[in-house]
Short mmCIF file of C-alpha atoms and ligand atoms in Angstrom, two decimals:
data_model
loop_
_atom_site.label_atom_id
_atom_site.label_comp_id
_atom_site.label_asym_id
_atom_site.label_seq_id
_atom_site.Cartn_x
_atom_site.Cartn_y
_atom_site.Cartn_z
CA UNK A 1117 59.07 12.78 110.13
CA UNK A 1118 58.02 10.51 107.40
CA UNK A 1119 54.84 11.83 105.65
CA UNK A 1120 54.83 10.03 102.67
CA UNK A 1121 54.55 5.91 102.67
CA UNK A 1122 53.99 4.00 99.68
CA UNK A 1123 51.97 0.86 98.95
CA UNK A 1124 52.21 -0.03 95.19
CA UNK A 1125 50.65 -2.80 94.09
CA UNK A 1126 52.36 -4.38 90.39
CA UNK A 1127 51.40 -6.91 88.29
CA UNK A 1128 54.38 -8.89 87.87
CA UNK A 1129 55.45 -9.60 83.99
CA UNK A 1130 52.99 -12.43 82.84
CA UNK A 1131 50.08 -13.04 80.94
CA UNK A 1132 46.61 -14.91 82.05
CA UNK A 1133 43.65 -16.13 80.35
CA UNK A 1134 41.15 -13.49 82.61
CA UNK A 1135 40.57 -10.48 80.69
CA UNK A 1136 39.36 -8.35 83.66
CA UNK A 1137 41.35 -6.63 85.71
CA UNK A 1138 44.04 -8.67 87.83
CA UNK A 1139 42.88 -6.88 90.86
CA UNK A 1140 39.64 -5.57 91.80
CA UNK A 1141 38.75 -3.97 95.48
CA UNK A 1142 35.11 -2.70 95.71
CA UNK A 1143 33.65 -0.56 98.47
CA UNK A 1144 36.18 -2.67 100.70
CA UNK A 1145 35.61 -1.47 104.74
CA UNK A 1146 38.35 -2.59 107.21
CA UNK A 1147 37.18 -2.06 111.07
CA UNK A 1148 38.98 -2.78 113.80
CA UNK A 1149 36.83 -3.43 117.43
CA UNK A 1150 39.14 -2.48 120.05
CA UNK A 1151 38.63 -1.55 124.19
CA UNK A 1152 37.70 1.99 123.45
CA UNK A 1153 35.33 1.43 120.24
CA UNK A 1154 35.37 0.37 117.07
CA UNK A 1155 38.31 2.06 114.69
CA UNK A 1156 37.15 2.35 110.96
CA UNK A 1157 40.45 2.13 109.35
CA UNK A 1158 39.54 1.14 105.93
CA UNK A 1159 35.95 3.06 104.65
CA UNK A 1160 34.81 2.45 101.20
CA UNK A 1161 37.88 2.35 98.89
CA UNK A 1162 37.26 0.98 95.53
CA UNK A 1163 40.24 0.38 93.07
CA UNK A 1164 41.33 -2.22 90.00
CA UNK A 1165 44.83 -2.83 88.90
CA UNK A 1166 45.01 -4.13 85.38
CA UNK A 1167 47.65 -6.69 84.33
CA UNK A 1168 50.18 -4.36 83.30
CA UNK A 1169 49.88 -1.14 85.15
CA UNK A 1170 50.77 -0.17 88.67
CA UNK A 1171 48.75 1.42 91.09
CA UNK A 1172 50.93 3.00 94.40
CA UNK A 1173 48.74 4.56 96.92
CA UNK A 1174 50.10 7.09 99.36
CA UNK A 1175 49.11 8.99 102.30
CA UNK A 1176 50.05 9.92 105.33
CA UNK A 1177 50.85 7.05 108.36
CA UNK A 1178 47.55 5.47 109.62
CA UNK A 1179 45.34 6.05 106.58
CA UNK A 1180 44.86 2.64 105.96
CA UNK A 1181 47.27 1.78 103.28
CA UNK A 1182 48.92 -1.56 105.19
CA UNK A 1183 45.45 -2.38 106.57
CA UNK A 1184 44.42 -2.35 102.75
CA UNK A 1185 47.18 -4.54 101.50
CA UNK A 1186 46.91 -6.95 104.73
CA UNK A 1187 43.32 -7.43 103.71
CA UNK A 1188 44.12 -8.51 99.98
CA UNK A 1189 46.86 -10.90 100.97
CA UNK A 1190 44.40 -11.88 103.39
CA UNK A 1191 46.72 -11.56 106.61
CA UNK A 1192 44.47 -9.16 108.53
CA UNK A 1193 44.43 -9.75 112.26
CA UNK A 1194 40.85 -10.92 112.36
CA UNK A 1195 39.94 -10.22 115.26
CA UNK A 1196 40.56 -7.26 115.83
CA UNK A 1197 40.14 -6.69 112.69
CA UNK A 1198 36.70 -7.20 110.52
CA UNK A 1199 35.92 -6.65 106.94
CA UNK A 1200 32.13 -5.88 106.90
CA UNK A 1201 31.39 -4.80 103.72
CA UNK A 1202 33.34 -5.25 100.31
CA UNK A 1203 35.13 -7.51 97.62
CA UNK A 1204 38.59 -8.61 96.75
CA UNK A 1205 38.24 -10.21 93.21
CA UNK A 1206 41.46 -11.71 91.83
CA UNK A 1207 40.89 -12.23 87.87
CA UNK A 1208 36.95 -11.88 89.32
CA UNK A 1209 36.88 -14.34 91.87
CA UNK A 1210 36.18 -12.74 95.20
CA UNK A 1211 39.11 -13.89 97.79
CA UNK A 1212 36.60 -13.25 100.76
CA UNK A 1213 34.63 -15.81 99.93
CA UNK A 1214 37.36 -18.33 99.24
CA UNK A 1215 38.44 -21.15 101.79
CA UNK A 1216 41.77 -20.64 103.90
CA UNK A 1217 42.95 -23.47 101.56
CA UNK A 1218 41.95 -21.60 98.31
CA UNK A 1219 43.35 -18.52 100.00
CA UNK A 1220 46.45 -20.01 100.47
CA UNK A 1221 47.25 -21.68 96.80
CA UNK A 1222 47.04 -18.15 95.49
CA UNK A 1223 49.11 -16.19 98.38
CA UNK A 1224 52.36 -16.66 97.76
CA UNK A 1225 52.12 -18.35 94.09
CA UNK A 1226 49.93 -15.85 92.60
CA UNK A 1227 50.37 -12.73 94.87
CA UNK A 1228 53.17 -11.92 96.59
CA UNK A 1229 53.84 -9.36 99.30
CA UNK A 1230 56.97 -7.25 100.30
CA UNK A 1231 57.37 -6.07 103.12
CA UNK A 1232 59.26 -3.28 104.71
CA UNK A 1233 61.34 -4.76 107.04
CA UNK A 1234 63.77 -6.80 104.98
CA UNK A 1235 65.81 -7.64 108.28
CA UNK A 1236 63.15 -9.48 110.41
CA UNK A 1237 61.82 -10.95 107.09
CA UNK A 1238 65.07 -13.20 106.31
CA UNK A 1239 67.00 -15.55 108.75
CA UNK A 1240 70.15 -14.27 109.83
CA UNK A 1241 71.49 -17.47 110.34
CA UNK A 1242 71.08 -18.83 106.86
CA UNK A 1243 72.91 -17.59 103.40
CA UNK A 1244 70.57 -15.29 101.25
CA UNK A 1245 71.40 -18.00 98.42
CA UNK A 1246 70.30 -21.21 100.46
CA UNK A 1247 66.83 -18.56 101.62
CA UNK A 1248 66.42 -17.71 97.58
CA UNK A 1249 67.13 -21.11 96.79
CA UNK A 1250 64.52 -22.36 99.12
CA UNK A 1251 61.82 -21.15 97.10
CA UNK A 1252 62.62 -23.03 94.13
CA UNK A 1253 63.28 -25.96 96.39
CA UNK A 1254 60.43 -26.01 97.86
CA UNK A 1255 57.72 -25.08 95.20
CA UNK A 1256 59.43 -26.19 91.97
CA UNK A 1257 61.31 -29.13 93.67
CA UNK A 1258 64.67 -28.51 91.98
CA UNK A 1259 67.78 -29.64 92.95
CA UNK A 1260 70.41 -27.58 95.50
CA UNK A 1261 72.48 -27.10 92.65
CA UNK A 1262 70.03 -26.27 90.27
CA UNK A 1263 68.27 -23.70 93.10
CA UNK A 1264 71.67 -22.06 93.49
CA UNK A 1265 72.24 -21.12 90.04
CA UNK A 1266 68.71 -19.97 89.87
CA UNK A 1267 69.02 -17.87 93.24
CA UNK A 1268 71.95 -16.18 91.74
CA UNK A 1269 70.39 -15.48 88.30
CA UNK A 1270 67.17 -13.76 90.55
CA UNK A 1271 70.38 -11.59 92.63
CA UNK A 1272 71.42 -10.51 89.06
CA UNK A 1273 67.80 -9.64 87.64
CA UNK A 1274 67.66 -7.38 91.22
CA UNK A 1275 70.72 -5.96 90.89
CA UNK A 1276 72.94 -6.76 93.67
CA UNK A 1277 76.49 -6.45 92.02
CA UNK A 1278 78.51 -9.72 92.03
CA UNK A 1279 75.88 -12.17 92.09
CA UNK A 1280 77.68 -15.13 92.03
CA UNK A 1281 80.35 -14.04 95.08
CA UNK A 1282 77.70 -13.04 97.18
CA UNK A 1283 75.29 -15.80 96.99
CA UNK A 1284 76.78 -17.78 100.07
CA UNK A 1285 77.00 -14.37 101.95
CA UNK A 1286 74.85 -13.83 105.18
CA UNK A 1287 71.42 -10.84 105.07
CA UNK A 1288 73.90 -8.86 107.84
CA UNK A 1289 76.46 -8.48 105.11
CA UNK A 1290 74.25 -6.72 102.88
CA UNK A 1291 73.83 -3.28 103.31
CA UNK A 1292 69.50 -2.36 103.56
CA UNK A 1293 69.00 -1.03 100.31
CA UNK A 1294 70.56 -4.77 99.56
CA UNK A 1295 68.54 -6.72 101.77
CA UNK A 1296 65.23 -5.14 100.29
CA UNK A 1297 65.97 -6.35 96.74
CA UNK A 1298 66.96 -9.60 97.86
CA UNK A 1299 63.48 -9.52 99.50
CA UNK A 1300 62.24 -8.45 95.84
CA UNK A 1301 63.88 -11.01 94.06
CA UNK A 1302 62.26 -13.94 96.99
CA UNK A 1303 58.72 -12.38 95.60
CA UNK A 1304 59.85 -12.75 91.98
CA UNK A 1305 61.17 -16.21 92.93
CA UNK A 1306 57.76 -17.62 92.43
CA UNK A 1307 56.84 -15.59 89.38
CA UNK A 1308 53.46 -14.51 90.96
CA UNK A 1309 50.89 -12.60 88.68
CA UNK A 1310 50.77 -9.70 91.41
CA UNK A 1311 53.12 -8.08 93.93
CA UNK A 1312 51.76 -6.10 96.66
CA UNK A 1313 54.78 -3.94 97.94
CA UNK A 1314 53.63 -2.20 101.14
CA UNK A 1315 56.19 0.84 101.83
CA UNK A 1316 59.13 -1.46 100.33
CA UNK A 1317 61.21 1.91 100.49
CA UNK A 1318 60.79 4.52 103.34
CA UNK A 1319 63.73 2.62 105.24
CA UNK A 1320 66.01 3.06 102.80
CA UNK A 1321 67.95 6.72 100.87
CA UNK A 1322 66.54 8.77 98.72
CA UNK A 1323 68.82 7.22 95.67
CA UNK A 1324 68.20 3.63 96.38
CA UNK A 1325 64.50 4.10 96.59
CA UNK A 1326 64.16 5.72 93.34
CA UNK A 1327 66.42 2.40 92.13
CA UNK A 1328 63.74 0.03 94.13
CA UNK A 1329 60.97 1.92 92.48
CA UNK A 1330 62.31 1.81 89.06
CA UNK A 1331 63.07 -2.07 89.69
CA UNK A 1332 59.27 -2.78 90.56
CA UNK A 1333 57.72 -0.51 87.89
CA UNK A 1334 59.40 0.80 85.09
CA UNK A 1335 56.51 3.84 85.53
CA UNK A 1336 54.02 4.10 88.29
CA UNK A 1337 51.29 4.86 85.93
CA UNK A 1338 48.34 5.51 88.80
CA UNK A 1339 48.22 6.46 92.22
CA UNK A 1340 45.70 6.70 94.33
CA UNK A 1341 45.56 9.03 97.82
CA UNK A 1342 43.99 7.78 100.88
CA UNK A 1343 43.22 9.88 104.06
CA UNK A 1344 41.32 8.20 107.07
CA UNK A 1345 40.51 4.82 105.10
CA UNK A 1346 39.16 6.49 101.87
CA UNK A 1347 40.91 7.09 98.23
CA UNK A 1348 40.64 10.79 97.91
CA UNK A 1349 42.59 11.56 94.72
CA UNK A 1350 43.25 9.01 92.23
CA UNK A 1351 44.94 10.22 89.27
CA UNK A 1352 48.05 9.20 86.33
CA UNK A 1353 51.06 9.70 88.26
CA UNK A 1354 52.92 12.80 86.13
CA UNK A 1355 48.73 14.43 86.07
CA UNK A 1356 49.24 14.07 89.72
CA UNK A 1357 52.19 16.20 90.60
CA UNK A 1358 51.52 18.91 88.05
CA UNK A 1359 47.91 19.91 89.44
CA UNK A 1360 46.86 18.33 92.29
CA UNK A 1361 42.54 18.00 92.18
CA UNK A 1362 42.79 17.71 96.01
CA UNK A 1363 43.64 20.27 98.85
CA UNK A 1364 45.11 17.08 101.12
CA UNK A 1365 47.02 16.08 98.01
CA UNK A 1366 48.54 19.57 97.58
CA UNK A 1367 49.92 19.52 100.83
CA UNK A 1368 51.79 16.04 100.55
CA UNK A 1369 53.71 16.87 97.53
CA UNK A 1370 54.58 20.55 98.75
CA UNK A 1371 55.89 18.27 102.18
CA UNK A 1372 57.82 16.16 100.17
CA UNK A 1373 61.71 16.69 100.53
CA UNK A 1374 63.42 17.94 97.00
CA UNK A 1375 66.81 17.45 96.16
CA UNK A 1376 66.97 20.32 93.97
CA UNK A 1377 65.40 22.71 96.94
CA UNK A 1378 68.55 21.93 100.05
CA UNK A 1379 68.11 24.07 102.75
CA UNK A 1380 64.38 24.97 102.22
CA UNK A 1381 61.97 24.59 105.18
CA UNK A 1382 59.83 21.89 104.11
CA UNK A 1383 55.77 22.82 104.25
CA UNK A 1384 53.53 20.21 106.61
CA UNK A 1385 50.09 19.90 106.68
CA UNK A 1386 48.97 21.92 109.96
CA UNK A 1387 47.70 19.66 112.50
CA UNK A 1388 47.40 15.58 112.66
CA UNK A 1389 45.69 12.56 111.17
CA UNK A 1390 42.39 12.38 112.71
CA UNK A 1391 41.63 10.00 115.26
CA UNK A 1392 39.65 7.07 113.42
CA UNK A 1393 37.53 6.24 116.61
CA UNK A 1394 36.07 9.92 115.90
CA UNK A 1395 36.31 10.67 112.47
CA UNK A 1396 35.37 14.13 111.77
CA UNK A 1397 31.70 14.60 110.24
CA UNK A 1398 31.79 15.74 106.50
CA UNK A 1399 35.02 15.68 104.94
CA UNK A 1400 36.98 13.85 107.38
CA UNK A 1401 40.35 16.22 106.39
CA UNK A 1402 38.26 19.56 106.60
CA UNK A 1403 39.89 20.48 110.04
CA UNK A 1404 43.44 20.72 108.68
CA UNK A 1405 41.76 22.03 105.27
CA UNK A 1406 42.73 25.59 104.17
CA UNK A 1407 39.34 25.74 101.75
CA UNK A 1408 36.99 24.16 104.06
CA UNK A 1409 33.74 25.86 104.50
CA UNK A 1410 30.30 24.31 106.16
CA UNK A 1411 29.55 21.94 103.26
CA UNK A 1412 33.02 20.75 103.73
CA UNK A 1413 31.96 19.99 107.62
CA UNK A 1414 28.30 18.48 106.77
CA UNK A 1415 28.68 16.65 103.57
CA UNK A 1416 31.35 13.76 102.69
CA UNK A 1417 32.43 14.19 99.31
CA UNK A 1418 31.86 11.69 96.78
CA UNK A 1419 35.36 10.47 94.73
CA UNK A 1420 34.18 11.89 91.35
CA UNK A 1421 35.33 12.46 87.79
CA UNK A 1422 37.90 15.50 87.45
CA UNK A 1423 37.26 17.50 84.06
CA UNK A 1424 39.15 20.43 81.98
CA UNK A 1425 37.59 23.93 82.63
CA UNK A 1426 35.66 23.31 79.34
CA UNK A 1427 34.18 19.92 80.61
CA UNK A 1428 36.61 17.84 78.54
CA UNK A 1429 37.73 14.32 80.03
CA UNK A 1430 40.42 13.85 81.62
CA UNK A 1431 40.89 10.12 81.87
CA UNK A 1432 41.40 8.57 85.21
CA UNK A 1433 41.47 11.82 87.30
CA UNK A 1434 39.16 11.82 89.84
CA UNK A 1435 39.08 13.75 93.29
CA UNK A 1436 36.61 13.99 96.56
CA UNK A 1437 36.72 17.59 97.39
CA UNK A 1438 33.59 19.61 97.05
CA UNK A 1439 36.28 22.29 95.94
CA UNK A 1440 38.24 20.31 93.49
CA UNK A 1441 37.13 22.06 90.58
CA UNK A 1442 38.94 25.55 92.34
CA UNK A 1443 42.02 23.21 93.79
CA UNK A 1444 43.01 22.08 89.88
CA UNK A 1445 41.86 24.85 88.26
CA UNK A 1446 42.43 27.64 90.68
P1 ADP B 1350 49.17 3.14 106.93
O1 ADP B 1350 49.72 1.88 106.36
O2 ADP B 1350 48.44 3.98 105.93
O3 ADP B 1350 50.19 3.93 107.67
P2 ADP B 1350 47.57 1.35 108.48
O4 ADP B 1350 46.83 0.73 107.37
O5 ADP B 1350 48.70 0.60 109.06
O6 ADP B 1350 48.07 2.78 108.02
O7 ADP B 1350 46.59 1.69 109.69
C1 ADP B 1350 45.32 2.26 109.53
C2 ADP B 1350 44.66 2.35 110.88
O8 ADP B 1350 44.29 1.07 111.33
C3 ADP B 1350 45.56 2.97 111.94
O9 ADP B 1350 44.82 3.90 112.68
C4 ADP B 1350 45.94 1.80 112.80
O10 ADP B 1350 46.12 2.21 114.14
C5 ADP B 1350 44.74 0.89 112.66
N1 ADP B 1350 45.16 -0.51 112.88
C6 ADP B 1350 45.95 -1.24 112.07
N2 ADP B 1350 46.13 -2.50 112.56
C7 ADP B 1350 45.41 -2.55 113.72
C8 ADP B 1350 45.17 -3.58 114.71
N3 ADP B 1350 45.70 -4.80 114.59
N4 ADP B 1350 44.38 -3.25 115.75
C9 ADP B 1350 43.82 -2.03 115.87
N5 ADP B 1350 44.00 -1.03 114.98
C10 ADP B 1350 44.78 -1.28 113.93
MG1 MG B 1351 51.66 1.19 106.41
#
C-alpha cells in the first residue's frame, strides 16, 4: 500500500521581474458533479511558492493533491470537474481568468508538469534524443543537429550515465527510474519558471527517488499536508518530521517505511480516507483521530499559526487541529 504521494511544486532556476510570489493559490475549491452528487475534492487550500523555494504537498491517495496540480496547469476535466471559488495567480495574474490562448503561452513555456507515468508520456516508437530534441525544435527552432547536442547536454544535467551513447536509444531501453528523468529533463527543456511534479516518484525504489528528489530540489524547504481537499499542516520540511503539529500528520510519517527499521511492522492510520460525497462534519479526519473529542466532530478547524510553549514564533508552522497545541507539544 502506498500511503504517501508527493506533489512538489519547484521553481525552476531563473529569475523574473515580478517580485511576488511565483505561485499563488487562494481559497482554491475543486468539485467534481458526478451521478451520485457532487464530490468536493479540493476545499479551501491556500498556498504561495516563492521563486526559489519548493513546496511538496503530501497526503494520503484521493486528498486532492493531482486535482490541485491539474487545476494550476489548467488540465482539469471540466466537466466533471468545476472550480467555484478561488485564484491561481502566476507572478499575480490570476490563470482563471485568462483565455485558453493566454493559458496556453504560459503552460508548457512557463510551467511545466511531470507526470508519473514516464512510459505512456513518451513514444515508444521514437528515440528519447529525437523526443528531447523535439522541444528545442519545435519552440526554439534549432537545427536537428544543433537539438541533438542540446538533448544530450539536458541527459547529462539529469543524470543518465553515457549521455551521448544513449541519445539514439529507445524509452523501453531505459530502465523507470531512467525514463522519469528523461521526462525531467523534457520539462527543463523549455527552461520554464515553475515545475509542477505530481508524484514524479512513487513508481520508482526507494534509492532512485531520493536521487529524483534531490535532482528537482536540492532541499524541499516546505510542505504542506492535505486530507479530504484541505492543507492541514504546513510546515519547513526538517520542523515537520521532528514534531508533527497534526494528529493526521503523525500518523503518515510513523507509516512511512524506514530503511534503518527492516523487519518492523509498519503503523497505518486505522480506517480509510473519507468518502468526499459525505465528508464527515467537523474535522473531516476526526473518525480515524485518536484525540478527537465533540469539538473535533462539530467544529472544522481553522489552518492557524503553530507557536513555542512560551508563545514564541515559529515561522511557517501552521496546523488545523483544535489539539495541535497538545500534538507538538505533548
Ligand atoms: P490525490 O492526487 O491526492 O491522490 P486526487 O487529487 O487525484 O487525489 O483526487 C481527489 C479526489 O477527486 C478523489 O476522490 C478523486 O476520486 C476525485 N476525482 C479526481 N478526478 C475526478 C474526475 N475526473 N471525476 C470525478 N472525481 C474525480
Ligand atoms: Mg495524485
Amino acid at each position: 500500500m502506498s500511503i504517501i504521494d508527493k506533489t512538489a511544486a519547484v521553481p525552476a532556476p531563473r529569475g523574473g521581474d515580478h517580485t511576488g510570489p511565483l505561485l499563488e493559490v487562494r481559497d482554491l475549491h475543486v468539485e467534481f458533479h458526478t451521478r451520485d452528487g457532487v464530490a468536493k475534492a479540493v476545499n479551501g487550500v491556500n498556498y504561495s511558492v516563492n521563486a526559489g523555494e519548493t513546496l511538496a504537498v503530501l497526503g494520503e491517495s484521493g486528498s486532492g493533491k493531482s486535482v490541485t496540480a491539474q487545476a494550476i496547469m489548467g488540465i482539469l476535466d471540466m466537466p466533471p470537474g468545476k472550480i467555484p471559488q478561488g485564484e491561481i495567480l502566476f507572478r499575480g495574474e490570476d490563470m482563471l481568468k485568462m483565455s485558453e490562448e493566454e493559458r496556453r503561452k504560459i503552460r508548457g513555456r512557463k510551467i511545466a508538469m511531470i507526470f508519473q507515468d514516464a512510459l505512456s508520456s513518451l513514444n515508444p516508437v521514437l528515440t528519447v534524443g529525437y523526443q528531447l530534441g523535439e522541444m528545442f525544435r519545435v519552440h526554439h527552432g534549432m537545427s536537428k543537429k544543433d537539438a541533438k547536442v542540446k538533448a544530450i547536454e539536458l541527459m547529462d544535467k539529469v543524470k543518465i550515465p553515457a549521455a551521448k551513447a544513449r541519445v539514439s536509444d529507445y524509452p523501453h531501453q531505459f530502465s523507470g527510474g531512467m525514463r522519469q528523468r528523461i521526462m525531467i529533463a523534457m520539462a527543463l527543456a523549455l527552461e520554464p519558471d515553475l515545475i509542477i511534479a505530481d508524484e514524479p516518484t512513487t513508481a520508482l525504489d526507494v534509492t532512485v527517488q531520493a536521487q529524483v528528489m534531490d535532482l528537482l530540489a536540492e532541499l524541499q524547504q516546505e510542505i504542506a499536508v492535505m486530507y479530504a481537499g484541505r492543507i492541514v499542516e504546513q510546515a519547513p520540511v526538517h520542523e515537520l518530521y521532528k514534531r508533527p503539529a497534526h494528529p493526521y500528520t503523525r500518523g503518515l510519517l510513523d507509516s512511512i517505511p524506514r530503511l534503518d527499521q527492516k523487519g518492523q511492522e509498519l503503523y497505518a492510520i486505522k480506517g480509510l480516507p473519507p468518502n468526499l460525497l459525505k465528508v464527515p462534519t467537523g474535522c473531516a479526519f476526526n473518525p480515524r483521530c485518536p484525540k478527537a473529542d465533540d469539538l473535533c466532530r462539530t467544529e472544522i478547524p481553522a489552518l492557524v499559526p503553530v507557536t513555542e510553549q512560551n508563545g514564541a514564533d515559529l515561522p511557517g508552522r501552521k496546523s488545523a487541529c483544535h489539539f495541535w497545541k497538545e500534538t507538538i507539544h505533548g
